[in-house]
């Protein structure tokens, strides 16, 4: 099953850009990726082979990535030792995570 980028993420990026910012709670910091970079970045980190069932869309600046599953839930996975079993759910939806991002003023 192909995992798609939630439309809410695309809307957020269109409005705010691929921002880097602190968050309230986990992950603590996000470096969002532009939609056109997501496929290449996922190939580069080999997520399909190492953690099937996830689509990475951001980093946290600390060696972890943020990824969607097929239901649109948001997980954190380590870049080193990446395996699906190490995925930590941090939000039920993109909008839940987006509500925790400190937007630049």
Coordinates of N, CA and C in Angstrom, one line a residue:
X1 N 0.8 -1.2 0.0 CA 0.0 0.0 0.0 C 0.9 1.2 0.0
X2 N 0.6 2.1 -0.9 CA 1.4 3.4 -1.0 C 0.8 4.4 0.0
X3 N 1.7 5.0 0.7 CA 1.4 6.0 1.7 C 1.4 7.3 1.1
X4 N 0.3 8.1 1.3 CA 0.2 9.4 0.6 C 0.4 10.5 1.7
X5 N 0.9 11.6 1.2 CA 1.1 12.8 2.1 C -0.3 13.3 2.4
X6 N -0.7 13.5 3.7 CA -2.0 14.0 4.0 C -2.2 15.4 3.4
X7 N -3.4 15.7 2.8 CA -3.6 17.1 2.3 C -3.4 18.2 3.2
X8 N -3.6 17.9 4.5 CA -3.4 18.9 5.5 C -1.9 19.4 5.6
X9 N -1.0 18.4 5.4 CA 0.4 18.7 5.4 C 0.7 19.6 4.2
X10 N 0.2 19.3 3.1 CA 0.4 20.1 1.9 C -0.1 21.5 2.1
X11 N -1.3 21.6 2.7 CA -1.9 23.0 3.0 C -1.0 23.8 3.9
X12 N -0.5 23.1 5.0 CA 0.4 23.7 5.9 C 1.7 24.3 5.3
X13 N 2.3 23.4 4.4 CA 3.5 23.8 3.7 C 3.2 25.0 2.8
X14 N 2.1 25.0 2.1 CA 1.7 26.1 1.2 C 1.5 27.4 1.9
X15 N 1.1 27.3 3.2 CA 0.8 28.5 4.0 C 2.1 29.0 4.7
X16 N 2.9 28.0 5.3 CA 4.0 28.4 6.1 C 5.4 28.1 5.5
X17 N 5.4 27.2 4.5 CA 6.7 26.8 4.0 C 7.3 25.6 4.8
X18 N 8.4 25.2 4.3 CA 9.1 24.0 5.0 C 9.9 24.6 6.2
X19 N 9.2 24.9 7.2 CA 9.8 25.6 8.4 C 10.6 24.7 9.3
X20 N 11.5 25.2 10.0 CA 12.2 24.6 11.1 C 11.8 25.3 12.4
X21 N 11.3 24.6 13.4 CA 10.8 25.2 14.6 C 10.7 24.3 15.7
X22 N 10.6 24.8 16.9 CA 10.4 24.1 18.1 C 8.9 23.6 18.2
X23 N 8.7 22.6 19.0 CA 7.3 22.1 19.2 C 7.1 22.0 20.7
X24 N 5.9 22.0 21.1 CA 5.5 21.7 22.4 C 5.4 20.2 22.5
X25 N 6.2 19.6 23.4 CA 6.2 18.1 23.5 C 7.0 17.5 22.4
X26 N 6.9 16.2 22.2 CA 7.6 15.5 21.2 C 7.2 16.0 19.8
X27 N 8.1 16.1 18.9 CA 9.5 15.7 18.9 C 10.4 16.8 19.5
X28 N 9.9 17.9 19.9 CA 10.8 19.0 20.4 C 11.3 20.0 19.4
X29 N 11.5 19.5 18.2 CA 12.0 20.3 17.1 C 11.6 19.6 15.8
X30 N 11.3 20.4 14.8 CA 11.0 19.8 13.5 C 11.7 20.6 12.3
X31 N 12.1 19.8 11.4 CA 12.6 20.4 10.1 C 11.8 19.8 9.0
X32 N 10.7 20.5 8.6 CA 9.8 20.0 7.6 C 10.4 19.9 6.2
X33 N 10.0 18.9 5.4 CA 10.5 18.8 4.1 C 9.5 19.3 3.1
X34 N 10.0 19.9 2.0 CA 9.1 20.3 0.9 C 8.5 19.0 0.3
X35 N 7.2 19.1 -0.1 CA 6.6 17.9 -0.7 C 7.4 17.3 -1.9
X36 N 8.0 18.2 -2.7 CA 8.8 17.6 -3.8 C 10.1 17.0 -3.4
X37 N 10.5 17.1 -2.2 CA 11.8 16.5 -1.7 C 11.5 15.2 -0.9
X38 N 10.2 14.9 -0.6 CA 9.9 13.8 0.3 C 10.3 12.4 -0.4
X39 N 10.0 12.2 -1.7 CA 10.3 10.9 -2.3 C 11.8 10.7 -2.3
X40 N 12.6 11.7 -2.7 CA 14.0 11.5 -2.8 C 14.6 11.3 -1.4
X41 N 14.1 12.0 -0.4 CA 14.7 11.9 0.9 C 14.3 10.5 1.5
X42 N 13.2 10.0 1.2 CA 12.8 8.6 1.6 C 13.7 7.6 0.9
X43 N 14.0 7.8 -0.3 CA 14.9 6.8 -1.0 C 16.3 6.9 -0.4
X44 N 16.7 8.1 -0.1 CA 18.1 8.3 0.5 C 18.2 7.6 1.8
X45 N 17.2 7.6 2.7 CA 17.3 6.9 4.0 C 16.8 5.5 4.0
X46 N 16.4 5.0 2.8 CA 15.9 3.6 2.6 C 14.8 3.2 3.5
X47 N 13.8 4.1 3.7 CA 12.8 3.8 4.7 C 11.9 2.6 4.2
X48 N 11.7 2.4 2.9 CA 10.9 1.3 2.4 C 11.5 0.0 2.8
X49 N 12.8 -0.1 2.8 CA 13.5 -1.4 3.1 C 13.6 -1.5 4.6
X50 N 13.9 -0.5 5.3 CA 14.2 -0.5 6.7 C 13.0 -0.5 7.6
X51 N 12.0 0.3 7.2 CA 10.8 0.5 8.0 C 9.6 0.6 7.1
X52 N 9.3 -0.5 6.5 CA 8.1 -0.5 5.5 C 6.9 0.0 6.3
X53 N 6.0 0.7 5.5 CA 4.8 1.1 6.1 C 4.8 2.6 6.6
X54 N 6.0 3.2 6.4 CA 6.1 4.6 6.8 C 6.6 5.5 5.7
X55 N 6.2 6.8 5.7 CA 6.7 7.8 4.7 C 7.2 8.9 5.5
X56 N 8.5 9.1 5.5 CA 9.1 10.2 6.2 C 8.8 11.6 5.6
X57 N 8.7 12.6 6.4 CA 8.4 14.0 5.9 C 9.1 15.1 6.6
X58 N 9.9 14.7 7.6 CA 10.7 15.7 8.4 C 11.7 15.0 9.2
X59 N 12.6 15.9 9.7 CA 13.6 15.4 10.7 C 13.4 16.2 12.0
X60 N 14.1 15.8 13.0 CA 14.0 16.5 14.3 C 15.3 17.2 14.7
X61 N 16.3 17.1 13.8 CA 17.6 17.7 14.1 C 18.4 16.9 15.1
X62 N 17.9 15.8 15.5 CA 18.6 15.0 16.5 C 18.7 13.5 16.1
X63 N 18.8 13.2 14.8 CA 19.0 11.8 14.4 C 17.7 11.0 14.3
X64 N 16.6 11.7 14.3 CA 15.3 10.9 14.1 C 14.5 11.6 13.0
X65 N 13.6 10.8 12.4 CA 12.7 11.3 11.4 C 11.3 11.3 11.9
X66 N 10.5 12.1 11.3 CA 9.0 12.0 11.5 C 8.4 11.4 10.2
X67 N 7.4 10.5 10.5 CA 6.9 9.8 9.3 C 5.4 9.5 9.5
X68 N 4.7 9.4 8.4 CA 3.3 9.1 8.4 C 3.2 7.6 8.2
X69 N 2.1 7.0 8.8 CA 1.7 5.6 8.4 C 0.5 5.7 7.5
X70 N 0.0 4.6 7.1 CA -1.1 4.6 6.1 C -2.4 5.2 6.6
X71 N -2.5 5.3 7.9 CA -3.7 6.0 8.5 C -3.5 7.5 8.7
X72 N -2.3 8.0 8.4 CA -2.0 9.4 8.6 C -1.5 9.7 10.0
X73 N -1.3 8.7 10.8 CA -0.7 9.0 12.2 C 0.7 9.3 12.0
X74 N 1.3 10.1 13.0 CA 2.6 10.6 12.9 C 3.5 9.8 13.9
X75 N 4.7 9.3 13.4 CA 5.6 8.6 14.3 C 7.0 9.2 14.2
X76 N 7.8 8.9 15.2 CA 9.2 9.2 15.2 C 10.0 7.9 15.1
X77 N 11.0 7.9 14.2 CA 11.8 6.7 14.0 C 13.3 7.2 14.0
X78 N 14.2 6.3 14.6 CA 15.6 6.7 14.6 C 16.2 6.5 13.2
X79 N 17.1 7.3 12.8 CA 17.8 7.1 11.5 C 18.8 6.0 11.6
X80 N 19.5 5.9 12.7 CA 20.5 4.8 12.9 C 19.7 3.7 13.7
X81 N 19.8 2.5 13.0 CA 19.0 1.4 13.6 C 17.5 1.5 13.3
X82 N 17.2 2.1 12.1 CA 15.8 2.3 11.8 C 15.1 1.0 11.5
X83 N 14.0 0.7 12.2 CA 13.2 -0.4 12.1 C 11.8 0.0 12.5
X84 N 10.8 -0.6 11.8 CA 9.4 -0.2 12.2 C 9.1 -0.5 13.6
X85 N 9.7 -1.5 14.2 CA 9.4 -1.8 15.6 C 9.8 -0.7 16.6
X86 N 10.7 0.2 16.2 CA 11.1 1.3 17.0 C 10.3 2.6 16.8
X87 N 9.3 2.6 16.0 CA 8.5 3.7 15.7 C 7.7 4.1 17.0
X88 N 7.8 5.4 17.3 CA 7.0 5.9 18.5 C 5.9 6.9 18.0
X89 N 4.7 6.6 18.3 CA 3.6 7.4 17.9 C 3.7 8.7 18.7
X90 N 3.6 9.9 17.9 CA 3.6 11.1 18.6 C 2.4 12.0 18.3
X91 N 1.6 11.6 17.4 CA 0.3 12.3 17.1 C -0.6 11.4 16.3
X92 N -1.9 11.6 16.5 CA -2.9 10.8 15.8 C -3.1 11.3 14.3
X93 N -2.8 12.6 14.1 CA -2.9 13.2 12.8 C -1.9 14.3 12.6
X94 N -1.7 14.7 11.3 CA -0.8 15.9 11.1 C -1.3 17.1 11.8
X95 N -2.6 17.3 11.8 CA -3.2 18.6 12.4 C -2.9 18.6 13.9
X96 N -2.9 17.4 14.5 CA -2.6 17.4 16.0 C -1.1 17.8 16.2
X97 N -0.2 17.3 15.4 CA 1.2 17.7 15.5 C 1.4 19.2 15.1
X98 N 0.7 19.6 14.0 CA 0.8 21.0 13.5 C 0.4 22.0 14.6
X99 N -0.6 21.6 15.4 CA -1.0 22.5 16.5 C 0.0 22.7 17.6
X100 N 1.1 21.8 17.6 CA 2.2 21.9 18.6 C 3.4 22.7 18.1
X101 N 3.4 23.0 16.8 CA 4.5 23.7 16.2 C 4.5 25.2 16.5
X102 N 5.6 25.7 17.0 CA 5.7 27.1 17.2 C 6.0 27.8 15.9
X103 N 5.0 28.5 15.4 CA 5.1 29.2 14.2 C 5.9 30.5 14.3
X104 N 6.8 30.8 13.3 CA 7.5 32.1 13.4 C 6.5 33.3 13.3
X105 N 6.9 34.3 14.0 CA 6.0 35.5 13.9 C 6.6 36.6 13.0

